[in-house]
Amino acid sequence: MPGWRGRAAAAAIAALTVACGHPAAPAPPASAPTGLAPVAVAVPAELAGAPFDTPRQALVPAGWSMSVWARVPKARLAAWAPDGALLVSAPAAGQVLRLTPTHSVPQTSVLLDGLDQPHGLAFDGDTLYVAESDEIDAFDYRAGSADGRRVVAGGLPDARSPDLGGAYAHALKSVAVGTDGAVYFSIGSTGNVSAADRTADPPRATIMRIPPGGGAPTVFASGVRNGTGLAIAPDGSVWTAVNNRDQIADPRPGPSFGKVTDYVNDHPPEAIARLTRGRELGWPYCHPDIDGQPTFLRDVQTNADGSKLDCAGLAPVEQTLGAHSAPLGLSFVDGLLPTPYASGALVGVHGSWNRTPPRAPEVSFFAWRNGTLGPQQTLVGGFQDQAGARWGRPVAAVVGPDGAVYITDDDAGAVYRLAPPGR
């Protein structure tokens, strides 16, 4: 098991439950999903700047608590280090921060600085992998410092690539390390519908693989519009959470065929997919279908006659989320949380920016069942009121050595601690 499960680290984090909290919070923002209950978000006085200068309330499993654990502007993805510190990426600042548990709020220091939009973080023993916008780096992590930087995959496309002319909608990249030591990383698409990504060099809209011990990266899965969520499951399989396209035309026969109508509100769904070598997820020619049997549908704008890609021949994705949910961070938990959350996937759902009404942000849970994932459940909600106003947008959720869930929020600039009873 990872070294960060040591008792010292767990005890230090457990001491950080709640220093103080706000007075009575307002009514919950919406009706709670089954099994969830409203709870006031506890905020230590030194962390109580906006948006926590107003009482906030979240929806969490009954008996659980939630507090603001740290403030990190534009916090994105996170990973627990072998020494029990939580690393958090801040692409906008070019930094990776190190949050060391103490008996009050955690001590925050800059682990790495001057990077190009660092995003994904992953450990393989004492080796730290960092996904920058233009390369994947490896560092030696020792005694709370990272050095010995080496590039394991370079020349990756970002907004500075000469052929892109500064236009890159999905430059942030993610990274994961397989059980065999292979390194996987995402390359997002340049735009909503940019078919030239599929034939670019290196191809974009892919998940790439570096073999164990190093070597040239190769395409592991294609047609992945923006696989920001990237993680290894308990059985060693590789999974991605995908942001699918916007402004899709209605493919149903009738007067709305080929037009962008209200159909776009719920289509196409976002995908949660198990990846195997050579898997094709269709973008921008095919999209997951949620209106009939699990399958892929032909995109009538980009693949009108079906000649670009045979959508019917693609294996259905394992799970979906509502259209425009914007899943970001993906992680797996195996035994550190109480039932029914003991084994499964945690997904930070950022929420929609272009849907009416907006898709609400949340942290979702997908139970691990016989080598695959069950349907989406809400683990944490309440970030959005019924009018669509938000006070937070989760990015990633990772379980700590103390058995609590730590959630990054780039909108509120916070890291939350979601704790089961007694933790």
Short mmCIF file of C-alpha atoms in Angstrom, two decimals:
data_model
loop_
_atom_site.label_atom_id
_atom_site.label_comp_id
_atom_site.label_asym_id
_atom_site.label_seq_id
_atom_site.Cartn_x
_atom_site.Cartn_y
_atom_site.Cartn_z
CA MET A 1 0.00 0.00 0.00
CA PRO A 2 1.19 3.59 -0.55
CA GLY A 3 3.60 4.94 2.06
CA TRP A 4 1.34 7.89 2.86
CA ARG A 5 -0.93 5.61 4.88
CA GLY A 6 1.47 5.86 7.79
CA ARG A 7 -0.02 6.58 11.19
CA ALA A 8 1.85 9.83 11.65
CA ALA A 9 0.40 11.38 8.51
CA ALA A 10 -3.09 10.16 9.33
CA ALA A 11 -2.94 11.54 12.83
CA ALA A 12 -1.75 14.93 11.63
CA ILE A 13 -4.54 15.25 9.09
CA ALA A 14 -7.19 13.94 11.45
CA ALA A 15 -6.33 16.77 13.83
CA LEU A 16 -7.51 19.21 11.18
CA THR A 17 -11.23 18.57 11.46
CA VAL A 18 -12.74 22.01 12.09
CA ALA A 19 -11.17 24.88 13.95
CA CYS A 20 -14.32 26.94 13.92
CA GLY A 21 -17.43 27.38 11.83
CA HIS A 22 -19.95 29.88 10.67
CA PRO A 23 -23.26 30.34 12.45
CA ALA A 24 -26.43 28.80 11.12
CA ALA A 25 -26.34 28.40 7.35
CA PRO A 26 -29.18 29.18 4.97
CA ALA A 27 -31.61 26.60 3.63
CA PRO A 28 -30.10 24.04 1.25
CA PRO A 29 -29.86 25.13 -2.39
CA ALA A 30 -31.89 22.24 -3.75
CA SER A 31 -33.56 19.04 -2.66
CA ALA A 32 -31.00 16.50 -1.50
CA PRO A 33 -30.46 13.30 -3.50
CA THR A 34 -31.31 10.11 -1.65
CA GLY A 35 -28.92 9.52 1.25
CA LEU A 36 -27.58 13.07 1.34
CA ALA A 37 -28.29 15.75 3.90
CA PRO A 38 -27.52 19.48 4.14
CA VAL A 39 -24.57 20.44 6.33
CA ALA A 40 -22.94 23.78 7.08
CA VAL A 41 -19.47 24.03 5.57
CA ALA A 42 -17.17 24.77 8.52
CA VAL A 43 -14.57 27.46 7.87
CA PRO A 44 -11.59 28.30 10.10
CA ALA A 45 -11.44 32.04 10.72
CA GLU A 46 -8.15 32.47 8.84
CA LEU A 47 -9.68 30.89 5.71
CA ALA A 48 -12.94 32.80 5.71
CA GLY A 49 -12.43 35.09 2.72
CA ALA A 50 -14.89 35.10 -0.20
CA PRO A 51 -16.85 33.02 -1.03
CA PHE A 52 -16.77 31.83 2.59
CA ASP A 53 -17.51 35.27 4.04
CA THR A 54 -21.10 34.09 3.55
CA PRO A 55 -22.36 30.89 5.20
CA ARG A 56 -22.27 27.97 2.76
CA GLN A 57 -24.09 24.70 2.88
CA ALA A 58 -23.32 21.45 1.06
CA LEU A 59 -25.18 18.20 0.53
CA VAL A 60 -23.20 15.24 1.86
CA PRO A 61 -23.92 11.70 3.06
CA ALA A 62 -25.88 11.71 6.30
CA GLY A 63 -23.55 11.99 9.30
CA TRP A 64 -20.57 13.25 7.25
CA SER A 65 -18.99 16.70 7.69
CA MET A 66 -17.35 19.15 5.31
CA SER A 67 -14.90 21.94 6.02
CA VAL A 68 -12.58 24.30 4.20
CA TRP A 69 -9.16 22.74 4.80
CA ALA A 70 -6.96 25.11 2.78
CA ARG A 71 -7.14 28.04 0.36
CA VAL A 72 -5.34 27.54 -2.96
CA PRO A 73 -6.17 29.96 -5.77
CA LYS A 74 -7.19 28.13 -8.96
CA ALA A 75 -6.54 24.72 -7.37
CA ARG A 76 -6.79 21.91 -9.92
CA LEU A 77 -5.60 18.30 -9.63
CA ALA A 78 -4.15 16.68 -6.51
CA ALA A 79 -2.09 13.70 -5.40
CA TRP A 80 -0.90 12.41 -2.02
CA ALA A 81 2.87 12.20 -1.69
CA PRO A 82 4.68 9.31 0.05
CA ASP A 83 5.45 11.59 3.03
CA GLY A 84 1.79 12.39 3.71
CA ALA A 85 1.69 15.82 2.06
CA LEU A 86 -1.01 16.73 -0.44
CA LEU A 87 0.29 18.10 -3.73
CA VAL A 88 -2.01 20.44 -5.66
CA SER A 89 -1.44 21.81 -9.14
CA ALA A 90 -2.05 25.47 -9.95
CA PRO A 91 -1.67 25.79 -13.72
CA ALA A 92 -2.47 29.50 -13.79
CA ALA A 93 0.47 30.21 -11.46
CA GLY A 94 2.83 27.66 -13.06
CA GLN A 95 3.19 25.94 -9.69
CA VAL A 96 2.79 22.69 -7.83
CA LEU A 97 2.04 23.37 -4.17
CA ARG A 98 2.77 21.15 -1.19
CA LEU A 99 0.23 21.16 1.65
CA THR A 100 1.68 19.68 4.83
CA PRO A 101 -0.84 18.65 7.52
CA THR A 102 -0.40 20.41 10.85
CA HIS A 103 -2.61 20.81 13.92
CA SER A 104 -4.30 23.91 12.48
CA VAL A 105 -4.56 24.74 8.81
CA PRO A 106 -1.99 22.94 6.63
CA GLN A 107 1.35 24.56 5.91
CA THR A 108 1.49 25.54 2.23
CA SER A 109 4.74 25.82 0.31
CA VAL A 110 5.76 25.93 -3.34
CA LEU A 111 7.19 22.58 -4.42
CA LEU A 112 7.74 23.49 -8.09
CA ASP A 113 7.58 26.88 -9.81
CA GLY A 114 8.04 28.33 -13.28
CA LEU A 115 6.31 25.42 -15.04
CA ASP A 116 4.10 25.63 -18.12
CA GLN A 117 0.55 25.11 -16.89
CA PRO A 118 1.28 22.09 -14.67
CA HIS A 119 -1.89 20.05 -14.25
CA GLY A 120 -1.81 16.29 -13.79
CA LEU A 121 0.17 14.75 -10.91
CA ALA A 122 1.01 11.11 -10.28
CA PHE A 123 3.40 9.10 -8.13
CA ASP A 124 5.26 5.88 -8.83
CA GLY A 125 7.03 5.23 -5.56
CA ASP A 126 9.26 8.27 -4.98
CA THR A 127 9.02 9.42 -8.60
CA LEU A 128 6.65 12.33 -9.19
CA TYR A 129 5.22 12.81 -12.67
CA VAL A 130 3.94 16.26 -13.63
CA ALA A 131 1.97 16.96 -16.80
CA GLU A 132 2.85 20.38 -18.20
CA SER A 133 1.08 21.79 -21.24
CA ASP A 134 4.02 20.93 -23.53
CA GLU A 135 5.71 17.96 -21.82
CA ILE A 136 5.53 15.26 -19.18
CA ASP A 137 8.26 15.49 -16.54
CA ALA A 138 9.56 13.14 -13.88
CA PHE A 139 11.11 14.32 -10.59
CA ASP A 140 12.76 12.61 -7.66
CA TYR A 141 10.64 13.37 -4.60
CA ARG A 142 12.61 13.28 -1.35
CA ALA A 143 12.22 14.97 2.03
CA GLY A 144 9.52 17.29 0.79
CA SER A 145 11.44 18.47 -2.28
CA ALA A 146 11.37 17.54 -5.97
CA ASP A 147 14.52 17.62 -8.10
CA GLY A 148 16.32 15.66 -10.80
CA ARG A 149 13.87 16.86 -13.43
CA ARG A 150 13.82 14.86 -16.65
CA VAL A 151 11.49 15.04 -19.64
CA VAL A 152 9.80 11.73 -20.42
CA ALA A 153 7.61 13.10 -23.23
CA GLY A 154 8.39 16.43 -24.91
CA GLY A 155 7.19 18.54 -27.80
CA LEU A 156 3.54 18.19 -26.86
CA PRO A 157 1.06 20.60 -28.43
CA ASP A 158 -0.13 23.68 -26.60
CA ALA A 159 -1.10 27.23 -27.52
CA ARG A 160 2.51 28.03 -28.45
CA SER A 161 2.72 25.33 -31.11
CA PRO A 162 3.45 27.09 -34.42
CA ASP A 163 0.76 25.23 -36.35
CA LEU A 164 -1.97 26.22 -33.87
CA GLY A 165 -1.44 29.97 -33.90
CA GLY A 166 -2.20 30.39 -30.20
CA ALA A 167 -5.56 28.61 -30.34
CA TYR A 168 -5.80 25.64 -27.96
CA ALA A 169 -8.94 25.08 -25.91
CA HIS A 170 -7.73 22.01 -24.00
CA ALA A 171 -4.01 22.50 -23.41
CA LEU A 172 -4.07 21.16 -19.81
CA LYS A 173 -2.89 17.56 -19.61
CA SER A 174 -3.28 14.74 -17.10
CA VAL A 175 -1.02 11.84 -16.19
CA ALA A 176 -1.35 8.42 -14.52
CA VAL A 177 1.06 5.55 -13.88
CA GLY A 178 -0.03 1.97 -14.53
CA THR A 179 0.68 -0.96 -12.26
CA ASP A 180 3.41 -2.07 -14.68
CA GLY A 181 5.12 1.33 -14.63
CA ALA A 182 3.75 2.51 -17.99
CA VAL A 183 2.95 6.23 -18.03
CA TYR A 184 -0.33 7.43 -19.55
CA PHE A 185 -1.15 11.02 -20.41
CA SER A 186 -3.88 12.95 -22.16
CA ILE A 187 -3.66 15.29 -25.12
CA GLY A 188 -6.90 17.23 -25.49
CA SER A 189 -8.44 18.52 -28.70
CA THR A 190 -7.69 22.02 -29.90
CA GLY A 191 -11.37 22.91 -30.08
CA ASN A 192 -14.95 21.72 -29.99
CA VAL A 193 -14.91 20.13 -33.44
CA SER A 194 -11.39 20.06 -34.90
CA ALA A 195 -11.07 16.86 -36.91
CA ALA A 196 -7.53 17.73 -37.99
CA ASP A 197 -6.45 16.77 -34.45
CA ARG A 198 -6.80 13.12 -35.40
CA THR A 199 -4.06 13.31 -38.04
CA ALA A 200 -1.77 15.80 -36.31
CA ASP A 201 1.73 14.81 -35.15
CA PRO A 202 1.51 13.95 -32.34
CA PRO A 203 -2.20 13.24 -32.71
CA ARG A 204 -4.41 15.25 -30.41
CA ALA A 205 -7.63 14.09 -28.70
CA THR A 206 -5.82 10.99 -27.46
CA ILE A 207 -4.56 9.12 -24.45
CA MET A 208 -0.87 8.35 -24.95
CA ARG A 209 1.27 5.62 -23.39
CA ILE A 210 4.99 5.55 -22.53
CA PRO A 211 6.21 1.96 -22.02
CA PRO A 212 7.67 0.87 -18.68
CA GLY A 213 11.25 2.09 -18.40
CA GLY A 214 10.72 4.88 -20.93
CA GLY A 215 10.60 5.23 -24.68
CA ALA A 216 8.61 7.00 -27.34
CA PRO A 217 4.94 7.63 -26.49
CA THR A 218 2.35 5.91 -28.66
CA VAL A 219 -1.39 6.33 -29.02
CA PHE A 220 -3.24 4.17 -26.51
CA ALA A 221 -6.79 5.44 -27.18
CA SER A 222 -8.11 7.86 -29.80
CA GLY A 223 -11.18 10.00 -30.37
CA VAL A 224 -10.92 11.25 -26.76
CA ARG A 225 -11.97 14.90 -27.03
CA ASN A 226 -10.70 15.97 -23.60
CA GLY A 227 -9.81 13.12 -21.27
CA THR A 228 -8.92 15.29 -18.29
CA GLY A 229 -9.90 12.54 -15.88
CA LEU A 230 -7.25 9.80 -16.04
CA ALA A 231 -6.67 7.14 -13.38
CA ILE A 232 -5.84 3.50 -12.69
CA ALA A 233 -8.60 1.29 -11.27
CA PRO A 234 -8.18 -1.30 -8.47
CA ASP A 235 -7.68 -4.07 -11.06
CA GLY A 236 -4.98 -2.10 -12.89
CA SER A 237 -7.15 -1.00 -15.80
CA VAL A 238 -6.88 2.52 -17.24
CA TRP A 239 -9.94 4.79 -17.14
CA THR A 240 -10.73 8.23 -18.45
CA ALA A 241 -13.48 10.79 -17.84
CA VAL A 242 -14.19 12.68 -21.07
CA ASN A 243 -15.60 16.12 -21.81
CA ASN A 244 -17.58 15.57 -25.01
CA ARG A 245 -18.53 18.16 -27.62
CA ASP A 246 -20.91 21.12 -27.51
CA GLN A 247 -23.45 22.45 -30.02
CA ILE A 248 -24.33 19.07 -31.47
CA ALA A 249 -27.08 18.95 -34.08
CA ASP A 250 -30.24 16.91 -33.64
CA PRO A 251 -29.83 13.56 -35.47
CA ARG A 252 -33.48 12.52 -35.16
CA PRO A 253 -35.62 12.47 -38.33
CA GLY A 254 -38.02 15.40 -38.54
CA PRO A 255 -38.03 19.18 -38.91
CA SER A 256 -35.18 19.61 -36.38
CA PHE A 257 -32.81 17.19 -38.13
CA GLY A 258 -29.35 18.71 -38.51
CA LYS A 259 -30.22 21.79 -36.46
CA VAL A 260 -28.89 22.85 -33.07
CA THR A 261 -31.98 22.84 -30.84
CA ASP A 262 -32.86 22.04 -27.22
CA TYR A 263 -31.55 18.55 -28.03
CA VAL A 264 -28.10 19.92 -27.22
CA ASN A 265 -29.05 20.37 -23.56
CA ASP A 266 -28.79 16.63 -22.92
CA HIS A 267 -26.61 15.38 -25.78
CA PRO A 268 -24.05 14.02 -26.08
CA PRO A 269 -23.42 12.68 -22.57
CA GLU A 270 -19.98 12.84 -21.02
CA ALA A 271 -18.18 9.49 -21.00
CA ILE A 272 -16.48 7.39 -18.34
CA ALA A 273 -14.58 4.73 -20.23
CA ARG A 274 -12.25 1.83 -19.58
CA LEU A 275 -9.34 2.05 -21.99
CA THR A 276 -7.56 -0.74 -23.74
CA ARG A 277 -4.87 -0.43 -26.37
CA GLY A 278 -6.42 0.87 -29.58
CA ARG A 279 -9.79 1.84 -28.11
CA GLU A 280 -11.70 4.39 -30.17
CA LEU A 281 -14.09 6.83 -28.45
CA GLY A 282 -15.35 8.37 -31.65
CA TRP A 283 -14.88 12.13 -31.42
CA PRO A 284 -15.72 14.11 -33.50
CA TYR A 285 -17.53 11.62 -35.72
CA CYS A 286 -19.45 9.53 -33.19
CA HIS A 287 -20.93 10.18 -29.75
CA PRO A 288 -22.37 8.04 -26.94
CA ASP A 289 -26.14 7.55 -27.14
CA ILE A 290 -28.40 7.72 -24.06
CA ASP A 291 -31.81 7.50 -25.77
CA GLY A 292 -31.77 3.83 -26.65
CA GLN A 293 -29.51 0.84 -26.19
CA PRO A 294 -25.94 1.78 -25.20
CA THR A 295 -24.17 2.52 -28.46
CA PHE A 296 -22.55 5.30 -30.45
CA LEU A 297 -24.49 7.63 -32.74
CA ARG A 298 -23.23 9.15 -35.97
CA ASP A 299 -22.60 12.89 -35.81
CA VAL A 300 -24.75 14.33 -38.61
CA GLN A 301 -22.55 17.43 -38.89
CA THR A 302 -19.13 15.80 -39.16
CA ASN A 303 -19.97 12.27 -40.33
CA ALA A 304 -23.12 12.77 -42.37
CA ASP A 305 -22.85 9.64 -44.51
CA GLY A 306 -20.97 7.52 -41.98
CA SER A 307 -17.87 7.35 -44.12
CA LYS A 308 -15.55 8.97 -41.58
CA LEU A 309 -16.06 6.31 -38.91
CA ASP A 310 -18.38 3.34 -38.40
CA CYS A 311 -20.14 4.38 -35.19
CA ALA A 312 -22.15 1.18 -34.88
CA GLY A 313 -18.91 -0.78 -34.67
CA LEU A 314 -17.66 1.05 -31.56
CA ALA A 315 -17.99 -0.59 -28.15
CA PRO A 316 -20.34 1.39 -25.84
CA VAL A 317 -18.74 3.41 -23.07
CA GLU A 318 -19.01 1.92 -19.58
CA GLN A 319 -20.79 4.88 -17.92
CA THR A 320 -21.99 8.37 -18.71
CA LEU A 321 -22.75 11.66 -16.99
CA GLY A 322 -25.22 14.31 -18.11
CA ALA A 323 -24.23 16.40 -21.12
CA HIS A 324 -21.99 19.38 -20.31
CA SER A 325 -21.26 18.08 -16.79
CA ALA A 326 -17.55 18.70 -17.45
CA PRO A 327 -15.93 15.84 -15.49
CA LEU A 328 -12.35 16.75 -14.55
CA GLY A 329 -10.38 14.91 -11.86
CA LEU A 330 -10.79 11.12 -11.66
CA SER A 331 -9.49 8.93 -8.84
CA PHE A 332 -10.25 5.52 -7.38
CA VAL A 333 -10.83 4.51 -3.78
CA ASP A 334 -10.48 0.92 -2.59
CA GLY A 335 -11.30 0.29 1.05
CA LEU A 336 -10.58 3.63 2.72
CA LEU A 337 -14.17 4.92 2.89
CA PRO A 338 -17.16 3.35 4.65
CA THR A 339 -19.82 1.53 2.65
CA PRO A 340 -21.42 2.19 0.24
CA TYR A 341 -18.43 4.29 -0.88
CA ALA A 342 -15.69 1.80 -0.02
CA SER A 343 -14.71 0.94 -3.59
CA GLY A 344 -15.26 3.01 -6.68
CA ALA A 345 -14.39 6.13 -8.65
CA LEU A 346 -14.54 9.75 -7.51
CA VAL A 347 -15.11 12.37 -10.20
CA GLY A 348 -14.95 16.14 -9.83
CA VAL A 349 -17.86 17.48 -11.89
CA HIS A 350 -17.14 21.10 -12.80
CA GLY A 351 -20.67 21.86 -14.06
CA SER A 352 -21.80 23.30 -17.36
CA TRP A 353 -21.02 26.72 -18.77
CA ASN A 354 -23.36 26.57 -21.77
CA ARG A 355 -26.49 24.73 -20.73
CA THR A 356 -29.94 26.05 -19.74
CA PRO A 357 -30.44 25.47 -16.86
CA PRO A 358 -26.79 24.94 -15.90
CA ARG A 359 -25.66 21.43 -15.00
CA ALA A 360 -24.75 21.64 -11.32
CA PRO A 361 -21.20 21.04 -10.05
CA GLU A 362 -20.71 18.10 -7.69
CA VAL A 363 -18.43 15.28 -6.66
CA SER A 364 -19.75 12.08 -8.18
CA PHE A 365 -19.20 8.49 -7.06
CA PHE A 366 -19.35 5.41 -9.28
CA ALA A 367 -19.30 2.12 -7.38
CA TRP A 368 -16.79 -0.53 -8.49
CA ARG A 369 -18.74 -3.65 -9.40
CA ASN A 370 -17.19 -6.79 -10.85
CA GLY A 371 -14.47 -5.01 -12.77
CA THR A 372 -16.54 -2.08 -13.99
CA LEU A 373 -18.35 1.00 -12.69
CA GLY A 374 -21.97 1.33 -11.59
CA PRO A 375 -24.19 4.36 -12.26
CA GLN A 376 -23.39 7.90 -11.18
CA GLN A 377 -24.25 8.90 -7.61
CA THR A 378 -23.83 12.30 -5.99
CA LEU A 379 -21.33 12.25 -3.13
CA VAL A 380 -21.22 16.03 -2.59
CA GLY A 381 -23.63 18.60 -4.00
CA GLY A 382 -25.14 21.94 -3.10
CA PHE A 383 -22.65 24.18 -4.92
CA GLN A 384 -25.40 25.68 -7.10
CA ASP A 385 -28.77 27.16 -6.19
CA GLN A 386 -32.00 26.67 -8.09
CA ALA A 387 -31.40 29.84 -10.11
CA GLY A 388 -28.02 28.51 -11.32
CA ALA A 389 -25.79 30.72 -9.13
CA ARG A 390 -22.70 28.92 -7.78
CA TRP A 391 -20.28 29.38 -4.91
CA GLY A 392 -17.91 26.58 -5.91
CA ARG A 393 -16.89 24.19 -8.70
CA PRO A 394 -15.10 20.96 -7.70
CA VAL A 395 -12.21 19.82 -9.85
CA ALA A 396 -10.82 16.69 -8.19
CA ALA A 397 -11.43 14.46 -5.17
CA VAL A 398 -8.78 12.18 -3.63
CA VAL A 399 -8.93 10.12 -0.46
CA GLY A 400 -6.30 10.91 2.17
CA PRO A 401 -4.47 8.62 4.60
CA ASP A 402 -6.96 9.60 7.32
CA GLY A 403 -9.91 8.19 5.37
CA ALA A 404 -11.35 11.60 4.46
CA VAL A 405 -11.90 12.94 0.95
CA TYR A 406 -9.98 16.05 -0.12
CA ILE A 407 -11.66 18.10 -2.85
CA THR A 408 -10.06 20.86 -4.91
CA ASP A 409 -12.16 23.80 -6.13
CA ASP A 410 -10.66 26.20 -8.67
CA ASP A 411 -13.60 28.61 -8.53
CA ALA A 412 -13.65 29.09 -4.75
CA GLY A 413 -9.87 28.68 -4.50
CA ALA A 414 -10.22 26.04 -1.82
CA VAL A 415 -9.45 22.50 -0.75
CA TYR A 416 -12.28 20.87 1.24
CA ARG A 417 -12.11 18.04 3.71
CA LEU A 418 -15.12 15.72 3.48
CA ALA A 419 -15.09 13.41 6.48
CA PRO A 420 -17.13 10.29 7.27
CA PRO A 421 -18.38 9.99 10.85
CA GLY A 422 -15.55 9.76 13.38
CA ARG A 423 -12.82 10.94 11.03
#
